[in-house]
mmCIF file of N, CA and C in Angstrom:
data_model
loop_
_atom_site.group_PDB
_atom_site.id
_atom_site.type_symbol
_atom_site.label_atom_id
_atom_site.label_comp_id
_atom_site.label_asym_id
_atom_site.label_seq_id
_atom_site.Cartn_x
_atom_site.Cartn_y
_atom_site.Cartn_z
ATOM 1 N N GLY S 648 72.461 -55.822 54.798
ATOM 2 C CA GLY S 648 71.993 -55.975 53.444
ATOM 3 C C GLY S 648 72.901 -56.823 52.606
ATOM 4 N N GLU S 649 72.590 -56.903 51.345
ATOM 5 C CA GLU S 649 73.349 -57.730 50.412
ATOM 6 C C GLU S 649 74.800 -57.271 50.272
ATOM 7 N N GLY S 650 75.055 -55.969 50.413
ATOM 8 C CA GLY S 650 76.394 -55.445 50.278
ATOM 9 C C GLY S 650 77.358 -55.949 51.339
ATOM 10 N N GLU S 651 76.829 -56.451 52.448
ATOM 11 C CA GLU S 651 77.666 -56.959 53.529
ATOM 12 C C GLU S 651 78.141 -58.381 53.274
ATOM 13 N N ARG S 652 77.627 -59.047 52.262
ATOM 14 C CA ARG S 652 77.955 -60.451 52.028
ATOM 15 C C ARG S 652 78.421 -60.680 50.578
ATOM 16 N N PRO S 653 79.619 -60.211 50.270
ATOM 17 C CA PRO S 653 80.078 -60.334 48.890
ATOM 18 C C PRO S 653 80.605 -61.709 48.512
ATOM 19 N N ILE S 654 80.781 -62.607 49.480
ATOM 20 C CA ILE S 654 81.323 -63.936 49.188
ATOM 21 C C ILE S 654 80.165 -64.923 49.074
ATOM 22 N N ASP S 655 80.029 -65.560 47.913
ATOM 23 C CA ASP S 655 78.950 -66.532 47.744
ATOM 24 C C ASP S 655 79.232 -67.828 48.506
ATOM 25 N N VAL S 656 80.466 -68.355 48.366
ATOM 26 C CA VAL S 656 80.814 -69.624 48.998
ATOM 27 C C VAL S 656 82.237 -69.546 49.548
ATOM 28 N N THR S 657 82.423 -69.986 50.791
ATOM 29 C CA THR S 657 83.756 -70.142 51.373
ATOM 30 C C THR S 657 83.951 -71.609 51.696
ATOM 31 N N LEU S 658 85.091 -72.156 51.262
ATOM 32 C CA LEU S 658 85.463 -73.530 51.575
ATOM 33 C C LEU S 658 86.708 -73.492 52.440
ATOM 34 N N ILE S 659 86.848 -74.466 53.348
ATOM 35 C CA ILE S 659 88.046 -74.541 54.168
ATOM 36 C C ILE S 659 88.732 -75.889 53.951
ATOM 37 N N PHE S 660 90.012 -75.816 53.603
ATOM 38 C CA PHE S 660 90.841 -77.008 53.423
ATOM 39 C C PHE S 660 91.778 -77.089 54.620
ATOM 40 N N ARG S 661 91.478 -78.007 55.520
ATOM 41 C CA ARG S 661 92.253 -78.178 56.752
ATOM 42 C C ARG S 661 93.453 -79.094 56.502
ATOM 43 N N SER S 662 94.362 -79.095 57.450
ATOM 44 C CA SER S 662 95.558 -79.924 57.300
ATOM 45 C C SER S 662 95.304 -81.396 57.605
ATOM 46 N N SER S 663 94.188 -81.716 58.263
ATOM 47 C CA SER S 663 93.885 -83.112 58.598
ATOM 48 C C SER S 663 93.530 -83.907 57.346
ATOM 49 N N PRO S 664 94.291 -84.948 57.031
ATOM 50 C CA PRO S 664 94.040 -85.714 55.808
ATOM 51 C C PRO S 664 92.782 -86.575 55.861
ATOM 52 N N ASP S 665 92.263 -86.848 57.048
ATOM 53 C CA ASP S 665 91.113 -87.752 57.188
ATOM 54 C C ASP S 665 89.779 -87.024 57.179
ATOM 55 N N LYS S 666 89.760 -85.783 56.762
ATOM 56 C CA LYS S 666 88.526 -85.010 56.825
ATOM 57 C C LYS S 666 87.753 -84.970 55.515
ATOM 58 N N GLY S 667 88.129 -85.812 54.549
ATOM 59 C CA GLY S 667 87.383 -85.833 53.301
ATOM 60 C C GLY S 667 87.685 -84.655 52.393
ATOM 61 N N GLN S 668 88.903 -84.138 52.483
ATOM 62 C CA GLN S 668 89.266 -82.966 51.687
ATOM 63 C C GLN S 668 89.186 -83.244 50.181
ATOM 64 N N TRP S 669 89.352 -84.499 49.791
ATOM 65 C CA TRP S 669 89.255 -84.860 48.369
ATOM 66 C C TRP S 669 87.883 -84.481 47.810
ATOM 67 N N LEU S 670 86.857 -84.602 48.636
ATOM 68 C CA LEU S 670 85.512 -84.239 48.192
ATOM 69 C C LEU S 670 85.414 -82.726 47.979
ATOM 70 N N LEU S 671 86.070 -81.959 48.850
ATOM 71 C CA LEU S 671 86.088 -80.513 48.677
ATOM 72 C C LEU S 671 86.771 -80.113 47.378
ATOM 73 N N VAL S 672 87.797 -80.852 46.977
ATOM 74 C CA VAL S 672 88.478 -80.549 45.713
ATOM 75 C C VAL S 672 87.497 -80.699 44.554
ATOM 76 N N GLU S 673 86.674 -81.730 44.599
ATOM 77 C CA GLU S 673 85.659 -81.939 43.558
ATOM 78 C C GLU S 673 84.645 -80.783 43.547
ATOM 79 N N ILE S 674 84.214 -80.373 44.721
ATOM 80 C CA ILE S 674 83.260 -79.258 44.825
ATOM 81 C C ILE S 674 83.898 -77.979 44.305
ATOM 82 N N LEU S 675 85.147 -77.731 44.695
ATOM 83 C CA LEU S 675 85.859 -76.541 44.240
ATOM 84 C C LEU S 675 85.973 -76.518 42.726
ATOM 85 N N ASP S 676 86.272 -77.660 42.144
ATOM 86 C CA ASP S 676 86.403 -77.743 40.691
ATOM 87 C C ASP S 676 85.090 -77.362 40.012
ATOM 88 N N GLN S 677 83.976 -77.850 40.526
ATOM 89 C CA GLN S 677 82.673 -77.507 39.954
ATOM 90 C C GLN S 677 82.355 -76.023 40.151
ATOM 91 N N LEU S 678 82.621 -75.499 41.337
ATOM 92 C CA LEU S 678 82.346 -74.087 41.612
ATOM 93 C C LEU S 678 83.197 -73.158 40.759
ATOM 94 N N SER S 679 84.405 -73.601 40.423
ATOM 95 C CA SER S 679 85.304 -72.763 39.619
ATOM 96 C C SER S 679 84.756 -72.520 38.218
ATOM 97 N N LYS S 680 83.801 -73.323 37.806
ATOM 98 C CA LYS S 680 83.209 -73.193 36.463
ATOM 99 C C LYS S 680 81.998 -72.259 36.470
ATOM 100 N N THR S 681 81.697 -71.675 37.636
ATOM 101 C CA THR S 681 80.566 -70.757 37.755
ATOM 102 C C THR S 681 81.085 -69.331 37.871
ATOM 103 N N ASP S 682 80.160 -68.383 37.931
ATOM 104 C CA ASP S 682 80.566 -66.982 38.110
ATOM 105 C C ASP S 682 80.400 -66.540 39.566
ATOM 106 N N ARG S 683 80.302 -67.485 40.466
ATOM 107 C CA ARG S 683 80.160 -67.184 41.898
ATOM 108 C C ARG S 683 81.469 -66.637 42.463
ATOM 109 N N HIS S 684 81.357 -65.809 43.502
ATOM 110 C CA HIS S 684 82.541 -65.328 44.218
ATOM 111 C C HIS S 684 82.907 -66.370 45.262
ATOM 112 N N ILE S 685 84.027 -67.052 45.036
ATOM 113 C CA ILE S 685 84.464 -68.153 45.889
ATOM 114 C C ILE S 685 85.706 -67.735 46.663
ATOM 115 N N THR S 686 85.740 -68.079 47.943
ATOM 116 C CA THR S 686 86.925 -67.884 48.770
ATOM 117 C C THR S 686 87.319 -69.232 49.349
ATOM 118 N N VAL S 687 88.623 -69.510 49.331
ATOM 119 C CA VAL S 687 89.148 -70.757 49.880
ATOM 120 C C VAL S 687 90.120 -70.422 51.005
ATOM 121 N N LEU S 688 89.862 -70.970 52.189
ATOM 122 C CA LEU S 688 90.786 -70.901 53.307
ATOM 123 C C LEU S 688 91.577 -72.204 53.268
ATOM 124 N N PHE S 689 92.904 -72.125 53.255
ATOM 125 C CA PHE S 689 93.672 -73.347 53.022
ATOM 126 C C PHE S 689 94.935 -73.447 53.865
ATOM 127 N N SER S 690 95.260 -74.675 54.259
ATOM 128 C CA SER S 690 96.535 -74.947 54.909
ATOM 129 C C SER S 690 97.580 -75.129 53.810
ATOM 130 N N SER S 691 98.841 -75.014 54.172
ATOM 131 C CA SER S 691 99.932 -74.967 53.188
ATOM 132 C C SER S 691 99.985 -76.177 52.255
ATOM 133 N N GLN S 692 99.535 -77.325 52.704
ATOM 134 C CA GLN S 692 99.599 -78.512 51.850
ATOM 135 C C GLN S 692 98.647 -78.441 50.650
ATOM 136 N N TYR S 693 97.772 -77.456 50.639
ATOM 137 C CA TYR S 693 96.839 -77.285 49.522
ATOM 138 C C TYR S 693 97.224 -76.119 48.618
ATOM 139 N N SER S 694 98.474 -75.701 48.671
ATOM 140 C CA SER S 694 98.943 -74.602 47.823
ATOM 141 C C SER S 694 98.761 -74.900 46.340
ATOM 142 N N PHE S 695 98.791 -76.169 45.971
ATOM 143 C CA PHE S 695 98.600 -76.543 44.563
ATOM 144 C C PHE S 695 97.240 -76.097 44.041
ATOM 145 N N LEU S 696 96.251 -75.982 44.923
ATOM 146 C CA LEU S 696 94.932 -75.505 44.500
ATOM 147 C C LEU S 696 94.989 -74.034 44.112
ATOM 148 N N LYS S 697 95.764 -73.259 44.864
ATOM 149 C CA LYS S 697 95.926 -71.842 44.542
ATOM 150 C C LYS S 697 96.591 -71.683 43.180
ATOM 151 N N GLU S 698 97.569 -72.525 42.893
ATOM 152 C CA GLU S 698 98.244 -72.487 41.589
ATOM 153 C C GLU S 698 97.267 -72.806 40.463
ATOM 154 N N LYS S 699 96.366 -73.740 40.701
ATOM 155 C CA LYS S 699 95.425 -74.171 39.659
ATOM 156 C C LYS S 699 94.250 -73.212 39.480
ATOM 157 N N TYR S 700 93.700 -72.708 40.592
ATOM 158 C CA TYR S 700 92.457 -71.922 40.529
ATOM 159 C C TYR S 700 92.614 -70.456 40.929
ATOM 160 N N GLY S 701 93.829 -70.034 41.263
ATOM 161 C CA GLY S 701 94.060 -68.705 41.811
ATOM 162 C C GLY S 701 93.614 -67.544 40.948
ATOM 163 N N SER S 702 93.507 -67.762 39.644
ATOM 164 C CA SER S 702 93.079 -66.662 38.771
ATOM 165 C C SER S 702 91.578 -66.385 38.876
ATOM 166 N N LYS S 703 90.803 -67.373 39.370
ATOM 167 C CA LYS S 703 89.349 -67.228 39.441
ATOM 168 C C LYS S 703 88.806 -67.171 40.862
ATOM 169 N N ILE S 704 89.613 -67.648 41.809
ATOM 170 C CA ILE S 704 89.136 -67.838 43.176
ATOM 171 C C ILE S 704 90.097 -67.170 44.147
ATOM 172 N N GLN S 705 89.534 -66.536 45.187
ATOM 173 C CA GLN S 705 90.362 -65.902 46.220
ATOM 174 C C GLN S 705 90.829 -66.960 47.209
ATOM 175 N N PHE S 706 92.151 -67.014 47.433
ATOM 176 C CA PHE S 706 92.738 -67.959 48.383
ATOM 177 C C PHE S 706 93.325 -67.203 49.562
ATOM 178 N N ILE S 707 93.050 -67.686 50.776
ATOM 179 C CA ILE S 707 93.561 -67.079 51.997
ATOM 180 C C ILE S 707 94.216 -68.182 52.832
ATOM 181 N N ALA S 708 95.499 -67.998 53.133
ATOM 182 C CA ALA S 708 96.257 -69.016 53.864
ATOM 183 C C ALA S 708 95.857 -69.070 55.334
ATOM 184 N N LEU S 709 95.807 -70.291 55.855
ATOM 185 C CA LEU S 709 95.600 -70.527 57.281
ATOM 186 C C LEU S 709 96.967 -70.657 57.943
ATOM 187 N N PRO S 710 97.111 -70.410 59.226
ATOM 188 C CA PRO S 710 96.037 -70.056 60.155
ATOM 189 C C PRO S 710 95.663 -68.579 60.057
ATOM 190 N N LEU S 711 94.461 -68.292 60.510
ATOM 191 C CA LEU S 711 93.965 -66.919 60.590
ATOM 192 C C LEU S 711 93.666 -66.596 62.048
ATOM 193 N N ASP S 712 93.820 -65.332 62.407
ATOM 194 C CA ASP S 712 93.416 -64.950 63.757
ATOM 195 C C ASP S 712 91.887 -64.916 63.811
ATOM 196 N N GLN S 713 91.379 -64.916 65.010
ATOM 197 C CA GLN S 713 89.932 -65.002 65.225
ATOM 198 C C GLN S 713 89.176 -63.859 64.541
ATOM 199 N N TYR S 714 89.714 -62.650 64.601
ATOM 200 C CA TYR S 714 89.055 -61.495 63.996
ATOM 201 C C TYR S 714 88.958 -61.647 62.478
ATOM 202 N N SER S 715 90.058 -62.044 61.847
ATOM 203 C CA SER S 715 90.076 -62.188 60.384
ATOM 204 C C SER S 715 89.119 -63.277 59.925
ATOM 205 N N LEU S 716 89.104 -64.390 60.635
ATOM 206 C CA LEU S 716 88.199 -65.480 60.289
ATOM 207 C C LEU S 716 86.750 -65.042 60.454
ATOM 208 N N ALA S 717 86.439 -64.359 61.540
ATOM 209 C CA ALA S 717 85.071 -63.893 61.775
ATOM 210 C C ALA S 717 84.627 -62.930 60.676
ATOM 211 N N LYS S 718 85.520 -62.060 60.240
ATOM 212 C CA LYS S 718 85.198 -61.098 59.185
ATOM 213 C C LYS S 718 84.831 -61.820 57.889
ATOM 214 N N ILE S 719 85.600 -62.835 57.522
ATOM 215 C CA ILE S 719 85.318 -63.607 56.312
ATOM 216 C C ILE S 719 83.971 -64.319 56.432
ATOM 217 N N LEU S 720 83.737 -64.956 57.579
ATOM 218 C CA LEU S 720 82.495 -65.700 57.761
ATOM 219 C C LEU S 720 81.271 -64.787 57.740
ATOM 220 N N ARG S 721 81.402 -63.571 58.253
ATOM 221 C CA ARG S 721 80.278 -62.622 58.205
ATOM 222 C C ARG S 721 79.934 -62.244 56.766
ATOM 223 N N GLN S 722 80.907 -62.275 55.870
ATOM 224 C CA GLN S 722 80.690 -61.895 54.470
ATOM 225 C C GLN S 722 80.244 -63.079 53.609
ATOM 226 N N THR S 723 80.200 -64.268 54.184
ATOM 227 C CA THR S 723 79.955 -65.501 53.442
ATOM 228 C C THR S 723 78.497 -65.940 53.503
ATOM 229 N N LYS S 724 77.932 -66.248 52.332
ATOM 230 C CA LYS S 724 76.562 -66.779 52.280
ATOM 231 C C LYS S 724 76.546 -68.265 52.627
ATOM 232 N N ILE S 725 77.478 -69.042 52.046
ATOM 233 C CA ILE S 725 77.527 -70.493 52.256
ATOM 234 C C ILE S 725 78.941 -70.871 52.679
ATOM 235 N N PHE S 726 79.057 -71.601 53.786
ATOM 236 C CA PHE S 726 80.351 -72.048 54.303
ATOM 237 C C PHE S 726 80.397 -73.562 54.228
ATOM 238 N N ILE S 727 81.427 -74.106 53.576
ATOM 239 C CA ILE S 727 81.558 -75.553 53.416
ATOM 240 C C ILE S 727 82.798 -76.024 54.154
ATOM 241 N N ASP S 728 82.594 -76.875 55.137
ATOM 242 C CA ASP S 728 83.663 -77.448 55.952
ATOM 243 C C ASP S 728 83.441 -78.949 55.999
ATOM 244 N N GLN S 729 84.268 -79.683 55.311
ATOM 245 C CA GLN S 729 84.098 -81.133 55.202
ATOM 246 C C GLN S 729 84.659 -81.851 56.416
ATOM 247 N N SER S 730 83.898 -82.767 56.970
ATOM 248 C CA SER S 730 84.388 -83.574 58.067
ATOM 249 C C SER S 730 83.773 -84.969 57.953
ATOM 250 N N LEU S 731 84.630 -85.948 57.684
ATOM 251 C CA LEU S 731 84.164 -87.330 57.587
ATOM 252 C C LEU S 731 84.726 -88.145 58.744
ATOM 253 N N HIS S 732 83.884 -88.903 59.396
ATOM 254 C CA HIS S 732 84.328 -89.802 60.449
ATOM 255 C C HIS S 732 83.747 -91.171 60.136
ATOM 256 N N GLU S 733 84.628 -92.166 60.051
ATOM 257 C CA GLU S 733 84.158 -93.512 59.730
ATOM 258 C C GLU S 733 84.110 -94.372 60.969
#
Protein backbone atom coordinates (compact mmCIF):
# COMPACT_ATOMS: atom_id res chain seq x y z
CA GLY A 1 0.00 0.00 0.00
CA GLU A 2 0.83 3.66 0.08
CA GLY A 3 2.40 3.38 3.54
CA GLU A 4 5.22 1.28 2.08
CA ARG A 5 6.39 4.08 -0.21
CA PRO A 6 7.05 7.22 1.82
CA ILE A 7 9.70 8.61 -0.56
CA ASP A 8 8.29 10.56 -3.50
CA VAL A 9 11.57 10.99 -5.41
CA THR A 10 15.08 9.56 -4.96
CA LEU A 11 17.99 11.03 -6.91
CA ILE A 12 21.48 9.54 -7.11
CA PHE A 13 24.60 11.67 -7.48
CA ARG A 14 27.42 9.39 -8.61
CA SER A 15 31.12 10.16 -8.49
CA SER A 16 31.48 9.99 -12.30
CA PRO A 17 31.74 13.58 -13.59
CA ASP A 18 30.59 12.67 -17.12
CA LYS A 19 27.15 11.45 -16.11
CA GLY A 20 25.32 14.76 -16.42
CA GLN A 21 25.16 15.37 -12.68
CA TRP A 22 24.79 19.12 -13.33
CA LEU A 23 21.32 18.40 -14.70
CA LEU A 24 20.43 16.56 -11.50
CA VAL A 25 21.43 19.64 -9.50
CA GLU A 26 18.90 21.66 -11.50
CA ILE A 27 16.20 19.04 -10.88
CA LEU A 28 17.06 18.91 -7.18
CA ASP A 29 16.79 22.68 -6.92
CA GLN A 30 13.30 22.62 -8.44
CA LEU A 31 12.17 19.69 -6.27
CA SER A 32 13.43 21.45 -3.14
CA LYS A 33 10.76 24.11 -3.71
CA THR A 34 7.97 21.52 -3.43
CA ASP A 35 6.52 19.68 -0.45
CA ARG A 36 7.56 16.28 -1.84
CA HIS A 37 9.60 13.85 0.27
CA ILE A 38 12.96 13.81 -1.50
CA THR A 39 15.91 11.52 -0.80
CA VAL A 40 19.36 12.06 -2.30
CA LEU A 41 21.98 9.31 -2.50
CA PHE A 42 25.33 11.04 -2.94
CA SER A 43 29.05 10.47 -3.29
CA SER A 44 31.33 12.59 -1.10
CA GLN A 45 32.06 15.17 -3.80
CA TYR A 46 28.43 16.30 -3.58
CA SER A 47 28.50 17.10 0.14
CA PHE A 48 27.90 20.76 -0.74
CA LEU A 49 24.36 19.78 -1.76
CA LYS A 50 23.68 18.44 1.73
CA GLU A 51 24.89 21.74 3.19
CA LYS A 52 22.55 23.68 0.89
CA TYR A 53 19.42 21.49 0.97
CA GLY A 54 19.87 19.31 4.07
CA SER A 55 17.15 21.06 6.05
CA LYS A 56 14.48 20.06 3.50
CA ILE A 57 15.83 16.91 1.88
CA GLN A 58 17.11 13.59 3.27
CA PHE A 59 20.71 12.88 2.23
CA ILE A 60 22.28 9.41 2.39
CA ALA A 61 26.00 8.97 1.69
CA LEU A 62 27.25 6.39 -0.80
CA PRO A 63 28.41 3.69 -0.97
CA LEU A 64 25.51 1.69 0.41
CA ASP A 65 25.32 -2.05 0.88
CA GLN A 66 22.91 -3.94 -1.34
CA TYR A 67 20.29 -4.39 1.40
CA SER A 68 20.20 -0.69 2.33
CA LEU A 69 19.95 0.40 -1.29
CA ALA A 70 17.17 -2.10 -2.00
CA LYS A 71 15.22 -0.87 1.04
CA ILE A 72 15.38 2.74 -0.17
CA LEU A 73 14.37 1.81 -3.71
CA ARG A 74 11.38 -0.21 -2.46
CA GLN A 75 10.14 2.93 -0.65
CA THR A 76 10.66 5.18 -3.69
CA LYS A 77 7.94 6.17 -6.15
CA ILE A 78 10.28 7.86 -8.68
CA PHE A 79 14.01 7.12 -9.05
CA ILE A 80 16.18 9.53 -11.05
CA ASP A 81 19.61 8.37 -12.20
CA GLN A 82 21.25 10.60 -14.78
CA SER A 83 23.50 9.06 -17.40
CA LEU A 84 24.70 10.97 -20.44
CA HIS A 85 26.85 9.42 -23.15
CA GLU A 86 28.00 11.53 -26.06
